[in-house]
Tab-separated table of C-alpha atoms in Angstrom:
chain	number	residue	atom	x	y	z
A	67	MET	CA	88.115	117.001	106.577
A	68	PHE	CA	89.019	118.399	109.512
A	69	THR	CA	88.325	121.247	111.384
A	70	ALA	CA	90.121	124.581	112.749
A	71	CYS	CA	87.966	124.329	115.357
A	72	SER	CA	88.721	120.492	117.060
A	73	LEU	CA	92.502	120.639	116.277
A	74	SER	CA	92.469	124.159	117.856
A	75	LEU	CA	95.722	124.900	120.196
A	76	ALA	CA	94.884	127.128	123.256
A	77	GLY	CA	96.298	127.793	126.561
A	78	HIS	CA	98.819	126.016	128.738
A	79	ILE	CA	100.803	122.357	129.680
A	80	SER	CA	98.877	121.723	132.726
A	81	PRO	CA	101.489	119.949	135.168
A	82	ASP	CA	98.756	118.941	137.906
A	83	ALA	CA	96.614	115.866	135.323
A	84	THR	CA	97.123	112.782	137.161
A	85	SER	CA	100.346	110.814	135.239
A	86	VAL	CA	101.235	106.788	135.198
A	87	GLN	CA	104.630	106.766	134.670
A	88	ARG	CA	106.068	104.299	132.551
A	89	ASN	CA	109.669	105.776	134.033
A	90	PRO	CA	109.525	107.338	137.301
A	91	PRO	CA	111.162	110.734	136.955
A	92	ALA	CA	114.788	111.130	137.886
A	93	PRO	CA	114.912	114.078	140.524
A	94	GLU	CA	118.843	113.788	141.046
A	95	SER	CA	119.268	115.069	136.589
A	96	ALA	CA	117.386	118.063	137.263
A	97	GLU	CA	117.895	120.701	138.152
A	98	PRO	CA	114.674	123.183	139.500
A	99	LYS	CA	116.923	126.562	140.849
A	100	ASP	CA	118.615	126.786	137.576
A	101	ILE	CA	116.857	130.088	136.119
A	102	GLU	CA	117.310	128.851	132.350
A	103	ASN	CA	116.177	125.693	132.832
A	104	ASP	CA	112.569	126.757	134.706
A	105	ASP	CA	112.466	128.708	131.325
A	106	ILE	CA	112.953	126.288	129.697
A	107	ARG	CA	109.610	124.157	131.397
A	108	ARG	CA	107.897	127.039	131.389
A	109	ASN	CA	108.288	127.679	127.866
A	110	THR	CA	108.495	124.040	125.814
A	111	ASN	CA	104.784	123.972	124.714
A	112	PRO	CA	103.120	127.193	125.086
A	113	GLY	CA	99.623	127.758	123.294
A	114	MET	CA	98.640	124.167	124.304
A	115	THR	CA	97.138	123.333	126.539
A	116	VAL	CA	96.608	119.409	128.323
A	117	SER	CA	92.569	118.807	128.986
A	118	SER	CA	92.596	116.808	132.141
A	119	THR	CA	89.074	115.955	131.511
A	120	ASN	CA	89.680	114.319	128.293
A	121	ILE	CA	92.266	112.059	129.562
A	122	ARG	CA	90.375	111.152	132.652
A	123	GLU	CA	87.114	110.026	129.934
A	124	PHE	CA	90.156	108.062	127.746
A	125	PRO	CA	89.832	104.916	129.569
A	126	GLU	CA	91.561	101.744	129.181
A	127	SER	CA	89.620	98.987	127.066
A	128	GLY	CA	89.525	97.029	123.803
A	129	ASN	CA	88.673	99.908	121.474
A	130	ARG	CA	91.448	101.992	122.604
A	131	ARG	CA	93.810	98.760	122.578
A	132	LEU	CA	92.696	98.668	118.645
A	133	LEU	CA	92.386	101.715	117.828
A	134	GLU	CA	96.208	101.955	119.570
A	135	LEU	CA	97.042	98.976	116.894
A	136	LYS	CA	95.760	101.094	113.906
A	137	LEU	CA	98.014	104.780	114.541
A	138	LEU	CA	100.626	102.260	115.286
A	139	HIS	CA	100.428	100.583	111.704
A	140	GLN	CA	99.436	104.040	110.254
A	141	TYR	CA	102.932	105.422	111.725
A	142	ILE	CA	104.493	102.731	110.290
A	143	THR	CA	103.469	102.297	106.411
A	144	LYS	CA	102.445	106.045	105.973
A	145	THR	CA	103.118	108.840	108.520
A	146	SER	CA	106.343	108.155	109.099
A	147	MET	CA	106.933	108.657	105.413
A	148	THR	CA	105.412	111.885	105.583
A	149	MET	CA	107.882	113.399	107.832
A	150	LEU	CA	110.709	115.236	107.284
A	151	ARG	CA	111.972	113.666	104.129
A	152	THR	CA	115.866	113.377	103.368
A	153	LYS	CA	117.896	111.756	101.100
A	154	GLU	CA	119.925	111.313	104.849
A	155	PRO	CA	119.206	107.143	104.778
A	156	PHE	CA	120.185	108.195	109.166
A	157	THR	CA	116.687	110.833	109.082
A	158	THR	CA	114.770	108.153	107.097
A	159	GLU	CA	115.735	105.544	109.043
A	160	VAL	CA	114.943	108.194	112.222
A	161	TRP	CA	111.579	108.631	111.953
A	162	THR	CA	110.029	105.056	110.323
A	163	THR	CA	112.760	103.062	112.998
A	164	LEU	CA	114.247	104.096	115.316
A	165	LEU	CA	112.015	106.599	116.912
A	166	PRO	CA	108.336	104.039	116.991
A	167	ARG	CA	110.935	101.692	119.110
A	168	LEU	CA	111.932	104.542	121.262
A	169	ALA	CA	108.739	105.538	122.204
A	170	PHE	CA	108.042	101.393	123.381
A	171	GLU	CA	109.632	103.573	125.915
A	172	HIS	CA	108.978	107.377	126.660
A	173	ASP	CA	105.073	107.399	126.883
A	174	ALA	CA	105.627	111.148	125.843
A	175	LEU	CA	106.788	109.836	122.674
A	176	LEU	CA	104.814	106.962	121.694
A	177	TYR	CA	101.678	109.354	122.461
A	178	SER	CA	103.316	112.004	119.807
A	179	MET	CA	102.992	109.814	117.465
A	180	PHE	CA	99.675	108.514	118.293
A	181	SER	CA	98.663	112.342	117.901
A	182	ILE	CA	100.202	113.227	114.400
A	183	SER	CA	98.453	109.513	113.040
A	184	ALA	CA	95.444	110.682	114.205
A	185	LEU	CA	96.134	113.498	112.159
A	186	HIS	CA	97.440	112.607	109.393
A	187	LEU	CA	94.249	110.204	109.363
A	188	ALA	CA	91.892	112.812	110.104
A	189	LYS	CA	94.305	115.256	107.241
A	190	THR	CA	93.753	112.449	104.293
A	191	GLU	CA	90.498	110.008	105.554
A	192	SER	CA	87.559	111.533	105.259
A	193	HIS	CA	85.731	108.588	106.629
A	194	GLU	CA	87.653	108.805	109.647
A	195	SER	CA	85.710	110.013	112.293
A	196	GLU	CA	87.264	108.851	114.979
A	197	ALA	CA	90.727	110.683	114.036
A	198	ILE	CA	89.798	113.789	115.432
A	199	ASP	CA	89.037	112.879	118.784
A	200	ALA	CA	91.829	110.807	119.272
A	201	TYR	CA	94.371	113.100	117.286
A	202	GLN	CA	92.926	115.190	120.309
A	203	LYS	CA	93.174	112.751	122.955
A	204	TYR	CA	97.164	111.952	123.325
A	205	LEU	CA	98.093	115.192	122.023
A	206	ASP	CA	96.962	115.756	125.242
A	207	LEU	CA	98.834	113.447	127.221
A	208	ALA	CA	102.512	113.448	124.857
A	209	LEU	CA	102.279	117.034	126.565
A	210	ARG	CA	101.357	116.077	129.437
A	211	GLU	CA	104.012	113.134	130.197
A	212	HIS	CA	106.154	115.852	128.002
A	213	PHE	CA	105.769	117.921	130.815
A	214	ASN	CA	107.344	115.588	133.610
A	215	ASP	CA	110.290	115.184	130.677
A	216	VAL	CA	111.309	117.824	130.857
A	217	THR	CA	111.336	119.205	134.168
A	218	HIS	CA	113.465	115.824	134.729
A	219	LEU	CA	115.649	116.254	132.274
A	220	SER	CA	118.564	114.054	132.252
A	221	LYS	CA	120.886	111.528	129.520
A	222	ASP	CA	117.767	108.722	129.974
A	223	ASN	CA	114.982	110.411	128.203
A	224	ALA	CA	117.073	113.524	126.645
A	225	ASP	CA	116.139	111.577	123.095
A	226	ALA	CA	112.584	111.521	123.469
A	227	ALA	CA	111.938	114.574	124.687
A	228	CYS	CA	113.597	116.330	121.536
A	229	LEU	CA	111.383	114.111	119.324
A	230	THR	CA	108.655	114.326	120.884
A	231	SER	CA	109.588	118.014	120.819
A	232	SER	CA	109.889	117.695	116.911
A	233	ILE	CA	106.604	116.066	116.737
A	234	VAL	CA	105.099	119.073	118.673
A	235	ARG	CA	105.746	121.342	116.230
A	236	LEU	CA	104.952	119.517	113.137
A	237	ASN	CA	101.223	119.571	114.751
A	238	ALA	CA	101.555	122.682	115.474
A	239	PHE	CA	102.246	123.706	112.245
A	240	ALA	CA	99.515	120.855	110.812
A	241	VAL	CA	97.183	122.573	112.293
A	242	LEU	CA	97.853	126.336	110.861
A	243	GLN	CA	95.849	125.181	107.043
A	244	GLU	CA	92.593	124.754	108.786
A	245	ARG	CA	92.921	127.390	111.283
A	246	PRO	CA	90.120	130.598	111.461
A	247	LEU	CA	91.829	133.719	109.573
A	248	ASP	CA	88.891	136.080	109.918
A	249	PRO	CA	89.546	138.799	110.940
A	250	TYR	CA	93.115	137.869	110.801
A	251	THR	CA	95.935	137.602	113.537
A	252	PRO	CA	99.321	136.330	113.278
A	253	PRO	CA	99.879	132.169	114.207
A	254	THR	CA	101.785	132.891	117.706
A	255	GLN	CA	100.566	129.425	118.933
A	256	TRP	CA	102.488	128.057	116.310
A	257	LEU	CA	105.405	130.709	117.061
A	258	GLU	CA	105.990	129.921	120.202
A	259	THR	CA	105.284	126.244	120.614
A	260	THR	CA	107.992	125.409	117.830
A	261	CYS	CA	110.445	128.297	119.307
A	262	GLY	CA	110.068	126.010	123.028
A	263	ALA	CA	111.060	122.864	121.079
A	264	GLY	CA	114.561	124.519	119.610
A	265	LYS	CA	114.623	124.620	123.333
A	266	VAL	CA	114.196	121.398	124.817
A	267	PHE	CA	117.043	120.695	122.261
A	268	ALA	CA	118.931	123.398	124.398
A	269	ALA	CA	118.638	121.911	127.026
A	270	ALA	CA	119.649	118.516	126.048
A	271	TRP	CA	122.828	119.216	124.490
A	272	LYS	CA	124.945	118.809	127.832
A	273	TRP	CA	123.750	115.616	127.300
A	274	ILE	CA	123.683	114.344	124.096
A	275	LYS	CA	126.691	116.512	121.977
A	276	ASP	CA	129.353	114.207	123.391
A	277	ASP	CA	127.242	111.158	123.029
A	278	GLU	CA	127.529	109.085	119.606
A	279	ASP	CA	125.132	107.843	120.705
A	280	SER	CA	122.643	109.951	120.433
A	281	ILE	CA	119.440	109.471	117.824
A	282	ALA	CA	118.986	113.608	118.071
A	283	MET	CA	122.670	114.436	118.593
A	284	ARG	CA	123.027	112.514	114.763
A	285	LEU	CA	119.670	114.267	113.598
A	286	VAL	CA	121.663	117.659	114.585
A	287	ARG	CA	124.523	117.026	112.925
A	288	THR	CA	122.124	116.430	109.287
A	289	GLU	CA	120.931	119.475	109.032
A	290	PRO	CA	123.419	122.366	108.313
A	291	ILE	CA	121.371	124.280	109.068
A	292	LEU	CA	121.175	124.577	113.001
A	293	MET	CA	125.686	124.621	112.591
A	294	ALA	CA	125.664	127.589	110.342
A	295	GLY	CA	126.126	129.984	113.000
A	296	ASP	CA	126.478	133.547	111.565
A	297	THR	CA	126.359	132.727	108.393
A	298	LEU	CA	122.610	132.505	108.153
A	299	PHE	CA	122.255	136.034	109.395
A	300	GLY	CA	125.519	137.714	107.480
A	301	GLU	CA	124.533	140.999	105.289
A	302	PRO	CA	124.853	139.393	102.292
A	303	ASN	CA	121.863	137.658	102.772
A	304	ARG	CA	119.573	140.233	102.597
A	305	LEU	CA	120.676	142.308	99.477
A	306	GLY	CA	117.597	141.433	97.706
A	307	LEU	CA	115.510	142.505	100.715
A	308	LEU	CA	116.628	145.639	101.414
A	309	HIS	CA	113.384	147.440	101.327
A	310	LEU	CA	112.336	145.224	103.609
A	311	LEU	CA	113.738	147.626	106.463
A	312	ARG	CA	113.885	151.242	105.027
A	313	ARG	CA	112.287	154.011	106.982
A	314	SER	CA	110.038	156.424	105.419
A	315	ARG	CA	109.999	159.424	107.942
A	316	ASP	CA	106.346	159.206	109.296
A	317	GLU	CA	107.226	155.683	110.478
A	318	ASP	CA	110.663	156.830	111.883
A	319	VAL	CA	108.305	158.699	114.151
A	320	THR	CA	105.777	156.665	114.558
A	321	GLU	CA	107.599	152.639	114.397
A	322	PRO	CA	108.693	151.124	117.902
A	323	TRP	CA	113.177	151.474	116.872
A	324	LEU	CA	115.975	150.069	118.806
A	325	PRO	CA	118.929	148.455	118.426
A	326	ASP	CA	117.730	145.266	119.316
A	327	ILE	CA	114.614	145.673	116.909
A	328	GLN	CA	116.357	146.617	114.112
A	329	GLU	CA	118.688	143.607	114.272
A	330	ALA	CA	115.542	141.487	115.078
A	331	TYR	CA	114.962	142.808	111.647
A	332	GLU	CA	118.042	142.778	109.648
A	333	SER	CA	119.607	138.964	110.432
A	334	THR	CA	115.246	137.974	109.953
A	335	VAL	CA	115.602	139.143	106.734
A	336	SER	CA	118.544	137.600	106.303
A	337	LEU	CA	117.271	133.945	107.350
A	338	ILE	CA	114.874	134.017	104.484
A	339	GLY	CA	117.233	136.080	102.061
A	340	SER	CA	119.240	132.944	102.954
A	341	TYR	CA	116.016	130.398	102.129
A	342	GLN	CA	115.911	132.482	98.518
A	343	MET	CA	119.252	131.448	98.018
A	344	ALA	CA	118.347	127.882	98.167
A	345	ILE	CA	115.800	127.737	96.077
A	346	ALA	CA	117.584	130.022	93.583
A	347	ALA	CA	120.236	127.684	93.315
A	348	ARG	CA	118.364	124.802	92.467
A	349	GLY	CA	118.487	123.310	95.740
A	350	ASN	CA	116.614	120.285	96.813
A	351	PRO	CA	113.150	120.944	98.150
A	352	GLU	CA	112.869	118.092	100.394
A	353	ASP	CA	115.610	120.442	102.208
A	354	ILE	CA	114.627	123.701	101.652
A	355	PHE	CA	111.915	122.747	103.431
A	356	ARG	CA	112.884	120.828	106.425
A	357	LYS	CA	114.977	124.741	106.548
A	358	LEU	CA	111.867	126.422	106.710
A	359	ILE	CA	110.108	125.171	109.490
A	360	LEU	CA	113.021	125.364	111.130
A	361	PHE	CA	112.591	129.814	111.293
A	362	PRO	CA	111.241	129.993	114.375
A	363	ILE	CA	113.782	128.436	116.524
A	364	LEU	CA	116.043	130.020	114.566
A	365	VAL	CA	114.631	134.123	114.488
A	366	PRO	CA	115.598	136.227	117.179
A	367	LYS	CA	112.375	136.228	119.836
A	368	ARG	CA	112.778	139.380	119.196
A	369	PHE	CA	111.105	139.609	115.565
A	370	ILE	CA	108.715	136.857	117.912
A	371	ASP	CA	107.443	139.524	119.684
A	372	LEU	CA	106.815	142.597	117.421
A	373	VAL	CA	104.734	139.730	115.399
A	374	GLU	CA	102.537	139.357	118.736
A	375	LYS	CA	101.884	142.942	118.330
A	376	GLN	CA	101.164	142.389	115.240
A	377	GLN	CA	103.799	145.897	113.661
A	378	PRO	CA	102.970	146.025	110.498
A	379	ARG	CA	107.168	145.941	109.286
A	380	ALA	CA	107.241	142.339	111.119
A	381	LEU	CA	103.263	140.934	109.130
A	382	VAL	CA	105.230	142.313	106.202
A	383	VAL	CA	108.352	140.376	106.384
A	384	LEU	CA	106.876	137.288	108.246
A	385	GLY	CA	104.295	137.185	104.605
A	386	HIS	CA	107.940	136.719	103.524
A	387	TYR	CA	108.665	134.198	105.114
A	388	PHE	CA	104.621	131.943	104.617
A	389	SER	CA	105.324	133.125	100.113
A	390	LEU	CA	108.180	130.840	100.235
A	391	VAL	CA	106.545	128.375	102.188
A	392	ALA	CA	104.056	128.369	99.420
A	393	ARG	CA	105.964	127.762	96.448
A	394	VAL	CA	108.528	124.597	98.030
A	395	GLY	CA	105.399	122.822	100.886
A	396	HIS	CA	102.074	122.190	98.836
A	397	THR	CA	103.210	118.982	98.547
A	398	TRP	CA	103.675	117.841	102.364
A	399	TRP	CA	99.876	117.552	103.666
A	400	TRP	CA	100.727	118.776	107.011
A	401	CYS	CA	101.660	121.824	105.287
A	402	GLY	CA	99.442	121.939	102.886
A	403	ASP	CA	97.778	125.448	101.581
A	404	THR	CA	99.648	127.142	104.837
A	405	GLY	CA	101.502	129.313	103.034
A	406	ARG	CA	98.914	131.213	100.473
A	407	ARG	CA	96.329	131.251	103.569
A	408	GLU	CA	99.105	133.071	105.913
A	409	VAL	CA	99.903	135.388	102.987
A	410	ARG	CA	96.285	136.598	101.832
A	411	GLY	CA	95.606	136.512	105.590
A	412	ILE	CA	98.482	139.047	106.150
A	413	GLN	CA	97.196	141.096	103.268
A	414	THR	CA	93.837	141.825	105.012
A	415	VAL	CA	95.434	143.985	108.073
A	416	LEU	CA	97.211	146.326	105.987
A	417	SER	CA	97.547	149.787	105.218
A	418	ASP	CA	97.665	150.541	101.880
A	419	LYS	CA	101.880	152.149	102.662
A	420	TRP	CA	102.718	148.681	104.018
A	421	LEU	CA	100.895	146.878	101.383
A	422	GLY	CA	103.870	147.754	98.708
A	423	LEU	CA	105.990	146.021	100.398
A	424	MET	CA	104.200	142.615	99.723
A	425	SER	CA	104.692	142.443	96.150
A	426	TRP	CA	107.685	140.920	96.606
A	427	SER	CA	105.744	138.070	98.268
A	428	LEU	CA	103.097	138.157	96.524
A	429	ARG	CA	104.718	137.288	93.368
A	430	THR	CA	106.728	135.076	94.712
A	431	MET	CA	103.614	133.349	95.713
A	432	GLU	CA	102.719	133.150	92.490
A	433	GLU	CA	105.631	131.505	91.241
A	434	SER	CA	106.158	127.829	90.153
A	435	LEU	CA	108.235	126.156	91.831
A	436	VAL	CA	110.119	123.242	89.554
A	437	LEU	CA	113.251	121.837	91.126
A	438	ALA	CA	115.530	119.028	90.476
């Protein structure tokens, strides 16, 4: 079993680590003076660090080559089958075949593939003592190369950058199940990292949107929630959760409440309502869970800010989200008991008047989910 300490993701990406690049950057495609692109580069993977010490202490050797063969075998035969499972044949082909093939041309994607394989080994094979160290080292390598790819984003590396971001956000979600929760603090690193992954897709859009051969574009098309637009955030979705938006006289005085804050809460509650409606309609649990883990990409950034400030209402809403994760995601190794742990953790930091709003979360979390 791995420990939260050994899997912690802290700090920021360092662009200063030396790098041996298989593909030299294409500065002509970069837009260094573009404010939006600069923002994307800064926020690609916040909360995750590149440890230059780890990288320097991981030289080429016979042992490293054997380890990489082992991790490649692990990914192809086991880990790829447990990624974002779906009944869509193309999605399965991406994770099992197309991604490993593309990884041989892009170091960031290759190292991220090794990192998630090592993490899978650490979680499922207790005797794999070297897996923890391998996970962190390959994550460090992946983030270093990923920073370079995002800085020099182009048509040639857009697919690889998007797929790398997808694996990085799965890594960030996977380590939630082992993070310390006493005292409880919200999982802001996961929120920011996943949000950063979404920004990479947004930055790559101009290169992939009209490319019929783009793997990333075809993946987006297989995920209707990414194309749903305003339907996700419509008022009808939140009708069963309006108690989360009601305010008392005391809260009128003490709780920050501006138009953008109200809109952030309303949009987020509507999104949670859309998840709940899919569950009530007995949707496919794999499809629902894939939608659930996109939560930080879809919610307004203002809501994430409110969670980071530990506003009680934001924590209650987050608890409702994690109660749905508990119902749907417990069968995935990279989710485990995360939903239940987060809900229980949130309970410990809420006052009595806010705990009353958690009753829906607790009831939903305890319901057994049997979907077709």
